[in-house]
Amino acid sequence: MGGLKRKSSSSAKALAKSKKKKGPHLPNSILKVIANQKRPLNSDEEDDDDVIGSDDEHGGDLYEYEEGVPEEESRKNNRYDRHDNYDYELPEDFEDENVESEDDDDGGNSDNDEAEGDDDDDDDRHTRMLQSLTGMPSAAFEGESKSKPVLFTEAYPEGEFNPTRDVLEGKNVLTEEDFLAPLEGTPGYQKTSKQIARMRKDTKHVVHAPLPKPQRERLERKAVIGLVDEEFSKWVHLVKKNREAPTVYFNQDVDLGYSTVGAIASEFQPRTEFEKKMASVLNDSEVSMEDHIKDHNHIAKMRSLLFRHEFKSKRIKKIKSKTYHRLKNKDLKNSSLGALMDPEMAKEEAMRQEAKRVEERMTLKHRNTGKWAKRMISRGLNVKYDGPKAAIAEQLQMNANLSRKMNSMRDGSSSDESDDEEEFNDGSDEDTPSRLIAKAKEKTLKALEDDEVPNAGLMSLPFMARAMKKKNEEANEEAKRALEEYEEWENSGGENSKKTVNVSGRRVFGATAKVEAPKESRKDSDNFYDDSDSDNDMAGIEDNNIEPVRDNASPARNTITEAEKFDDDVAGNPASKTTFDVAMFASGSWKKMTGSKNTESKKAPKKTRAPIPQAQDKKGPRDEESGDSESEAEQMVDGVLTSASKETFEVPSQAELINRAFAGDDVLDEFEKDKEEVLNQEVPKPEKPVLVPGWGDWTNIQKKRGISKQMVQKHEAEKKEWEQGLKTRKDARLKHVIISEKVDKKAEKLHTTTLPFPFTSKEVFEHSMRMPIGPEFNPSTIVGELNRPEVVKKTGVIIKPVKFEEVNPNDEVDDEHPRNHQKQRPKKKTSRRQGKVKSK
Amino acid sequence: MRIKTISRSVDEFTRERSQDLQRVFHNFDPSLRPMEKAVEYQRALTAAKLEKIFARPFVGAMDGHRDGISCMAKNPNYLKGIFSASMDGDIRLWDIATRRTVCQFPGHLGAVRGLTVSTDGNVLVSCGTDCNVRLWSVPRPSLEDSDLSSEKSTEPSAVYTCKNALLAVDHQFEGDLFATAGAQLDIWNHNRSQPVQSFTSGSHSVISVRFNPGEPDILATSSGDNHISIYDIRMSSAARKILMRTKTNSIAWNPMEPMNFTAANEDGNCYSFDGRKNEEAKCVHKDHVSAVMDIDFSPTGREFVTGSYDRSVRIFPYNGGHSREIYHTKRMQRVFCVKYSSDATYVISGSDDTNLRLWKAKASEQLGVILPREQKKHEYNEAVKNRYKHLPEIKRIVRHRHLPKPIYKAKAESRAMNDAKRRKDDRRKAHSAPGTVVTESHRTRRIIKEVE
């Protein structure tokens, strides 16, 4: 069966065969050993064979063949037994499907015949007879030959490589002495014997019997395994890198040729005359980048201007109003507009205007300083007749127009006003109360006079008109009252008025004391918004008349000094009838103050200044009007009116406060109700079976049976289930908690019940799912990165197997790749890492 | 009228060509789009459905052999060429693009069992049951031989005779050695009529042999006595031997991971092994209901294709327990050989019905030139689908495959059997002392031992 057999000659094969069947085959084994020593490469093949052989024989011992033929076989050397034996033996040779064995058998047939030719005639004849009868090859009857008495015929002559049986059994073994004996006495004998003696002592160079084959094989395999594993292990880094990469790229460096028109165009070389000419023209006319950009910008600007102009003209063209167009045309003709169009002209115009103004201011030509005007005024004609009156007014108007500042395009009244204000404010320090009051009076009168209703626009609508009328009436009332007030003050003297003038800021005047408001507040507001628009002037009075309180809400302007002054005034003048209501805006500061005052008051009880907000709140305007304020020493600190009452304020405890705050609601009860509702919704209570009249019986004659047992039972079961359901809820034992176990079916489809495979923790998984990957939700720079598939390859390009390259394990996963400049996908990375952990 | 203008640089907003897209700016504030998860889920669902709609994997059949296809070989150097051999000794070279025979290689008297091409694509090696190894020179592909009439036939450049029938052959990667498997494993050189080396392993013949593409000197064989062996041809004996319960029909090395190989087993499973640790399989790929006849790795190393005796072709991920795809047609019979095309885009199967079949590796992939926007859209669909693949509805749609009745029934049956077995095992475990009954993992169940 061995490889050697096949390589050796046919006679050797026959020998081997016969050995296998009958006798010892030590010579063969020795041959093999020698062959092994000579050709170590081929030795393993044989080893393999022998392993298989030995596996079959369960020994692997080389000397096993010495054991004789089984007794029973040798004894049963007759016809019938032979048949039995034949039946038994047949499969041993024929069952082997192996192609190899067939091969051997082909040679074996003839060999056997030859080998057995020397056997006794009986047997030979018998075999031949069997062969002729059955038509089977003689090899089939080999089994019989085993049982024969053994006669050894050796193919080789007896020698050192083919020893006799005796030698093998250990009888008559030749020793060195046997060989040396005849040499005794010859010249080199001593030397030889010494050498032999030395050789015997030397245990190092003794060749031991080879190990049993399975063992030897195992050792060899172990050595090879080590080498192969080493080979494989050098790939680990590369494989790891490949596996951990979020994307593997194949054939990115393969050039597939041009893919765009631009790429082709960039490679274009002019060849023909025409092309060359074109190219030269194109190259010559090249402009610098800056110029190009400049040009470009200029064009863009012009374009945008043009566009805007077009847009505007379109819009204007759309206006259908004839009046508008007429006016517009007129305007166009007007030089002023033309002046506006031309900066030079505009400048000139401005100069002219300025000159006029200067002249006007110097000459005061139109301020009724003329002879005629003086005469008219001195004689009072301007009051008596309408004509002069109008003329004088016109003159004044002209003056105003001329002397106003050129740039302010508003009506003259505004600047007049501001001038007036300035004057007034300047004067306010030195104070001319009588004049002030007079002015206020005048204004009020004026307001009273011109309350005409506009007859066009929104205000002309009936309901608006009505409202206006009402408001006007109110305003008139107010104004009348104010007038009365003014007269009174004029009579009473300057002391009072001075005080009222100075007081400003966070005060809301009571109903009786509202008189001051319009005038004062308007002034203030105008002062505050310095040069506010002129409309304010026209509407100002009206507005103030309507809601005199409004402007008082403007940020506090009065200083402490002022307040203190006022304080002193009030304290010092208890006889004054004016009462004040403290406006409680800026609640934050108010509260803060209260707090601080409280502590202060506790610390220093002698200075009882603790505010009583509630008391003051409740008091209302009537109380104040009644003049309690006179008795109680009213004090104003930083705009806060405080009254030093006798009673001290007790601070309620926190719990009390809370109780008071939530006095109305029963929270616990409500919560319980809520919980019950939720429970009912999520675990609905089973309905009690009810007896529906007419159901379940035929007539009313029949005896009523009540609710059927079945229904009751069903109800019981349902009830039990319900109770169970309630018990198993998470919030069953938590009295103050509702844990909803409602499932949102629509959201359900977006959730998984189990953690998907590569993930090991819920958090990581959720994190990976949190960020959307679509182009709507991400900038285009990272969309490609987020959506990149795991394998990027080019269709139609052969992918070569991996090539070994040294990998630095400290390197980043795909550092050297062309497309790696972008960040890695975080999600993929984590999932992969986890997957890897799992696989390990 | 005062207009507030947003300043935008002209360079950024000027299109190069009129076909270019206008730049659009988005506000990516997540609070503006609160429904993004629902939106993407819906898109994933649509993508999954669209994938099903566009799944048309069968490209075409290559008809011409007069007997069942026994083996195939792909030309490692030429994408369009594929060789096939049939049981009647016929060898053909096909042009995949036109799906026609380009050349025939007559000569074998019995069935051709092994076919392989050298890495440079010049030498075709075939072997068969007529004990011959034939070397052929592969005709150069040219443009003009596209017409039907020019079906050439060539003479072998060399014929080497063995004593035994040969069952498989494989060529070394980047070398001039090839290995034949028969009664023994022989290593041949192109230029020598005798094997340069032989390995014998037991009484059973070697069924398949495959060289490692990464490590050219290492090869794996499977033999009739249920062994899988790894050899290093520089050494004199096998490095590793695994004894399994059933025979391994074919082996494929992972081209990107040289230590890993996958074995197609007679029991209908494929077993992925690490060449260094063989006591257990790294992964068991289950799905076939009958013996797996052939296996071939995708050149990307991320998946492999198997052909089975159950008349189906399946594609598995290299680390997944179940196939991602099954291909079958009414007329396809037992599949004896499969190949993954060298650009990982197609799969070719050869079956008993004398036809080669060309399939797309991704059933719904759009072939041909794809514009960048289209490509992006495909990528997004794929990514979204991948992200939501574990959600029940999408999972259902993606996993759903229509199976032929015999396979469906066989699967149901085997499932029932497995369930019963597991139940029994569980009960046995429950009723015996703890620790006495140990359930063996799937990865080791079919492996008897690693021979030391």
GROMACS .gro file of C-alpha atoms in nm, chain A residues 417-652:
model
  236
  417GLU     CA    1  -4.242  12.308   2.031
  418SER     CA    2  -3.894  12.193   2.112
  419ASP     CA    3  -3.782  12.551   2.130
  420ASP     CA    4  -4.062  12.623   2.359
  421GLU     CA    5  -3.973  12.332   2.569
  422GLU     CA    6  -3.621  12.438   2.594
  423GLU     CA    7  -3.732  12.772   2.704
  424PHE     CA    8  -3.969  12.622   2.945
  425ASN     CA    9  -3.718  12.383   3.088
  426ASP     CA   10  -3.468  12.656   3.129
  427GLY     CA   11  -3.720  12.864   3.296
  428SER     CA   12  -3.845  12.594   3.517
  429ASP     CA   13  -3.549  12.623   3.745
  430GLU     CA   14  -3.600  12.988   3.811
  431ASP     CA   15  -3.965  12.910   3.788
  432THR     CA   16  -4.243  13.118   3.646
  433PRO     CA   17  -4.546  12.931   3.766
  434SER     CA   18  -4.796  13.185   3.667
  435ARG     CA   19  -4.673  13.179   3.315
  436LEU     CA   20  -4.682  12.805   3.310
  437ILE     CA   21  -5.033  12.794   3.428
  438ALA     CA   22  -5.131  13.046   3.175
  439LYS     CA   23  -4.980  12.843   2.903
  440ALA     CA   24  -5.152  12.531   3.020
  441LYS     CA   25  -5.474  12.712   3.024
  442GLU     CA   26  -5.423  12.832   2.675
  443LYS     CA   27  -5.347  12.487   2.551
  444THR     CA   28  -5.645  12.342   2.720
  445LEU     CA   29  -5.866  12.600   2.567
  446LYS     CA   30  -5.726  12.529   2.230
  447ALA     CA   31  -5.785  12.163   2.277
  448LEU     CA   32  -6.139  12.239   2.378
  449GLU     CA   33  -6.191  12.447   2.072
  450ASP     CA   34  -6.066  12.218   1.802
  451ASP     CA   35  -6.232  11.889   1.863
  452GLU     CA   36  -6.359  11.855   1.513
  453VAL     CA   37  -6.405  11.502   1.388
  454PRO     CA   38  -6.217  11.399   1.079
  455ASN     CA   39  -6.450  11.323   0.794
  456ALA     CA   40  -6.242  11.074   0.603
  457GLY     CA   41  -6.057  10.750   0.658
  458LEU     CA   42  -6.093  10.517   0.947
  459MET     CA   43  -6.209  10.783   1.179
  460SER     CA   44  -6.509  10.856   0.965
  461LEU     CA   45  -6.663  10.518   1.035
  462PRO     CA   46  -6.973  10.553   1.247
  463PHE     CA   47  -6.859  10.354   1.545
  464MET     CA   48  -6.522  10.518   1.544
  465ALA     CA   49  -6.690  10.849   1.523
  466ARG     CA   50  -6.906  10.763   1.817
  467ALA     CA   51  -6.610  10.656   2.021
  468MET     CA   52  -6.427  10.965   1.929
  469LYS     CA   53  -6.715  11.175   2.032
  470LYS     CA   54  -6.736  11.008   2.363
  471LYS     CA   55  -6.371  11.048   2.423
  472ASN     CA   56  -6.385  11.404   2.322
  473GLU     CA   57  -6.660  11.468   2.565
  474GLU     CA   58  -6.463  11.315   2.840
  475ALA     CA   59  -6.163  11.512   2.741
  476ASN     CA   60  -6.368  11.827   2.740
  477GLU     CA   61  -6.490  11.755   3.087
  478GLU     CA   62  -6.141  11.702   3.198
  479ALA     CA   63  -6.024  12.014   3.033
  480LYS     CA   64  -6.297  12.217   3.196
  481ARG     CA   65  -6.206  12.083   3.530
  482ALA     CA   66  -5.848  12.157   3.461
  483LEU     CA   67  -5.937  12.512   3.371
  484GLU     CA   68  -6.115  12.555   3.699
  485GLU     CA   69  -5.815  12.418   3.873
  486TYR     CA   70  -5.585  12.655   3.698
  487GLU     CA   71  -5.798  12.949   3.796
  488GLU     CA   72  -5.798  12.833   4.153
  489TRP     CA   73  -5.422  12.800   4.155
  490GLU     CA   74  -5.377  13.135   3.997
  491ASN     CA   75  -5.579  13.272   4.276
  492SER     CA   76  -5.414  13.080   4.555
  493GLY     CA   77  -5.058  13.171   4.467
  494GLY     CA   78  -4.727  13.026   4.363
  495GLU     CA   79  -4.647  12.804   4.659
  496ASN     CA   80  -4.875  12.524   4.558
  497SER     CA   81  -4.800  12.540   4.199
  498LYS     CA   82  -4.434  12.519   4.256
  499LYS     CA   83  -4.477  12.201   4.445
  500THR     CA   84  -4.692  12.045   4.181
  501VAL     CA   85  -4.457  12.135   3.911
  502ASN     CA   86  -4.170  11.968   4.076
  503VAL     CA   87  -4.351  11.653   4.157
  504SER     CA   88  -4.328  11.401   3.884
  505GLY     CA   89  -4.248  11.041   3.836
  506ARG     CA   90  -4.428  10.750   3.981
  507ARG     CA   91  -4.743  10.914   4.078
  508VAL     CA   92  -5.086  10.849   3.959
  509PHE     CA   93  -5.309  11.131   4.036
  510GLY     CA   94  -5.643  11.073   4.185
  511ALA     CA   95  -5.957  11.159   4.004
  512THR     CA   96  -5.972  11.501   4.151
  513ALA     CA   97  -5.608  11.570   4.108
  514LYS     CA   98  -5.577  11.473   3.747
  515VAL     CA   99  -5.556  11.828   3.639
  516GLU     CA  100  -5.186  11.842   3.655
  517ALA     CA  101  -5.129  11.537   3.449
  518PRO     CA  102  -5.181  11.641   3.090
  519LYS     CA  103  -4.956  11.935   3.095
  520GLU     CA  104  -4.689  11.784   3.307
  521SER     CA  105  -4.672  11.450   3.146
  522ARG     CA  106  -4.659  11.593   2.801
  523LYS     CA  107  -4.376  11.811   2.888
  524ASP     CA  108  -4.195  11.525   3.043
  525SER     CA  109  -4.243  11.296   2.759
  526ASP     CA  110  -4.131  11.555   2.513
  527ASN     CA  111  -3.834  11.626   2.720
  528PHE     CA  112  -3.752  11.267   2.746
  529TYR     CA  113  -3.779  11.184   2.382
  530ASP     CA  114  -3.594  11.498   2.303
  531ASP     CA  115  -3.688  11.565   1.945
  532SER     CA  116  -3.968  11.325   1.901
  533ASP     CA  117  -4.183  11.334   1.591
  534SER     CA  118  -4.413  11.619   1.539
  535ASP     CA  119  -4.726  11.409   1.535
  536ASN     CA  120  -4.694  11.386   1.903
  537ASP     CA  121  -4.767  11.749   1.925
  538MET     CA  122  -5.091  11.732   1.746
  539ALA     CA  123  -5.210  11.418   1.908
  540GLY     CA  124  -5.031  11.492   2.227
  541ILE     CA  125  -5.287  11.702   2.395
  542GLU     CA  126  -5.566  11.487   2.289
  543ASP     CA  127  -5.388  11.178   2.403
  544ASN     CA  128  -5.303  11.325   2.729
  545ASN     CA  129  -5.653  11.432   2.774
  546ILE     CA  130  -5.781  11.092   2.707
  547GLU     CA  131  -5.544  10.899   2.922
  548PRO     CA  132  -5.357  11.125   3.147
  549VAL     CA  133  -5.200  10.838   3.336
  550ARG     CA  134  -5.018  10.685   3.046
  551ASP     CA  135  -4.710  10.888   3.034
  552ASN     CA  136  -4.656  10.863   3.400
  553ALA     CA  137  -4.559  10.506   3.353
  554SER     CA  138  -4.242  10.613   3.185
  555PRO     CA  139  -3.928  10.526   3.377
  556ALA     CA  140  -3.873  10.708   3.693
  557ARG     CA  141  -3.703  11.034   3.650
  558ASN     CA  142  -3.752  11.188   3.980
  559THR     CA  143  -3.458  11.168   4.209
  560ILE     CA  144  -3.452  11.103   4.574
  561THR     CA  145  -3.381  11.460   4.644
  562GLU     CA  146  -3.693  11.557   4.466
  563ALA     CA  147  -3.890  11.299   4.650
  564GLU     CA  148  -3.753  11.410   4.977
  565LYS     CA  149  -3.838  11.762   4.898
  566PHE     CA  150  -4.186  11.654   4.826
  567ASP     CA  151  -4.189  11.452   5.139
  568ASP     CA  152  -4.099  11.751   5.340
  569ASP     CA  153  -4.356  11.954   5.166
  570VAL     CA  154  -4.629  11.714   5.244
  571ALA     CA  155  -4.519  11.676   5.597
  572GLY     CA  156  -4.487  12.042   5.644
  573ASN     CA  157  -4.812  12.126   5.478
  574PRO     CA  158  -5.079  11.898   5.606
  575ALA     CA  159  -5.345  12.139   5.502
  576SER     CA  160  -5.297  12.063   5.136
  577LYS     CA  161  -5.591  11.891   4.981
  578THR     CA  162  -5.404  11.688   4.728
  579THR     CA  163  -5.392  11.323   4.785
  580PHE     CA  164  -5.171  11.075   4.619
  581ASP     CA  165  -5.204  10.729   4.518
  582VAL     CA  166  -4.885  10.534   4.495
  583ALA     CA  167  -4.841  10.359   4.172
  584MET     CA  168  -4.718  10.013   4.232
  585PHE     CA  169  -4.537   9.940   3.922
  586ALA     CA  170  -4.191   9.795   3.910
  587SER     CA  171  -4.314   9.537   4.151
  588GLY     CA  172  -3.974   9.374   4.185
  589SER     CA  173  -3.810   9.677   4.326
  590TRP     CA  174  -4.113   9.739   4.534
  591LYS     CA  175  -4.102   9.400   4.696
  592LYS     CA  176  -3.736   9.425   4.748
  593MET     CA  177  -3.782   9.745   4.922
  594THR     CA  178  -4.058   9.603   5.130
  595GLY     CA  179  -3.836   9.325   5.243
  596SER     CA  180  -3.557   9.554   5.333
  597LYS     CA  181  -3.792   9.785   5.507
  598ASN     CA  182  -3.932   9.498   5.700
  599THR     CA  183  -3.600   9.397   5.834
  600GLU     CA  184  -3.520   9.754   5.903
  601SER     CA  185  -3.836   9.802   6.092
  602LYS     CA  186  -3.765   9.502   6.304
  603LYS     CA  187  -3.425   9.626   6.384
  604ALA     CA  188  -3.530   9.975   6.459
  605PRO     CA  189  -3.884   9.985   6.586
  606LYS     CA  190  -3.864  10.345   6.683
  607LYS     CA  191  -3.853  10.438   6.317
  608THR     CA  192  -4.173  10.268   6.213
  609ARG     CA  193  -4.158  10.272   5.841
  610ALA     CA  194  -4.278   9.926   5.759
  611PRO     CA  195  -4.504   9.936   5.459
  612ILE     CA  196  -4.839   9.775   5.469
  613PRO     CA  197  -4.906   9.678   5.114
  614GLN     CA  198  -5.221   9.485   5.174
  615ALA     CA  199  -5.374   9.754   5.379
  616GLN     CA  200  -5.292  10.010   5.120
  617ASP     CA  201  -5.425   9.791   4.846
  618LYS     CA  202  -5.749   9.745   5.015
  619LYS     CA  203  -5.791  10.103   5.106
  620GLY     CA  204  -5.885  10.217   4.763
  621PRO     CA  205  -5.914  10.568   4.636
  622ARG     CA  206  -6.213  10.660   4.844
  623ASP     CA  207  -6.032  10.614   5.169
  624GLU     CA  208  -5.759  10.830   5.054
  625GLU     CA  209  -5.996  11.095   4.943
  626SER     CA  210  -6.157  11.099   5.282
  627GLY     CA  211  -5.845  11.253   5.414
  628ASP     CA  212  -5.700  10.982   5.628
  629SER     CA  213  -5.370  11.069   5.483
  630GLU     CA  214  -5.376  11.390   5.672
  631SER     CA  215  -5.392  11.223   6.006
  632GLU     CA  216  -5.143  10.957   5.926
  633ALA     CA  217  -4.808  11.097   5.857
  634GLU     CA  218  -4.763  11.007   5.498
  635GLN     CA  219  -4.411  10.960   5.393
  636MET     CA  220  -4.261  10.905   5.059
  637VAL     CA  221  -3.931  10.731   5.029
  638ASP     CA  222  -3.785  10.679   4.689
  639GLY     CA  223  -4.116  10.721   4.527
  640VAL     CA  224  -4.282  10.489   4.771
  641LEU     CA  225  -4.556  10.624   4.979
  642THR     CA  226  -4.554  10.484   5.326
  643SER     CA  227  -4.781  10.551   5.611
  644ALA     CA  228  -4.654  10.492   5.956
  645SER     CA  229  -4.943  10.307   6.108
  646LYS     CA  230  -4.964  10.210   6.472
  647GLU     CA  231  -5.009   9.838   6.417
  648THR     CA  232  -4.694   9.632   6.345
  649PHE     CA  233  -4.699   9.386   6.063
  650GLU     CA  234  -4.665   9.019   6.152
  651VAL     CA  235  -4.485   8.800   5.899
  652PRO     CA  236  -4.683   8.480   5.847
   0.00000   0.00000   0.00000
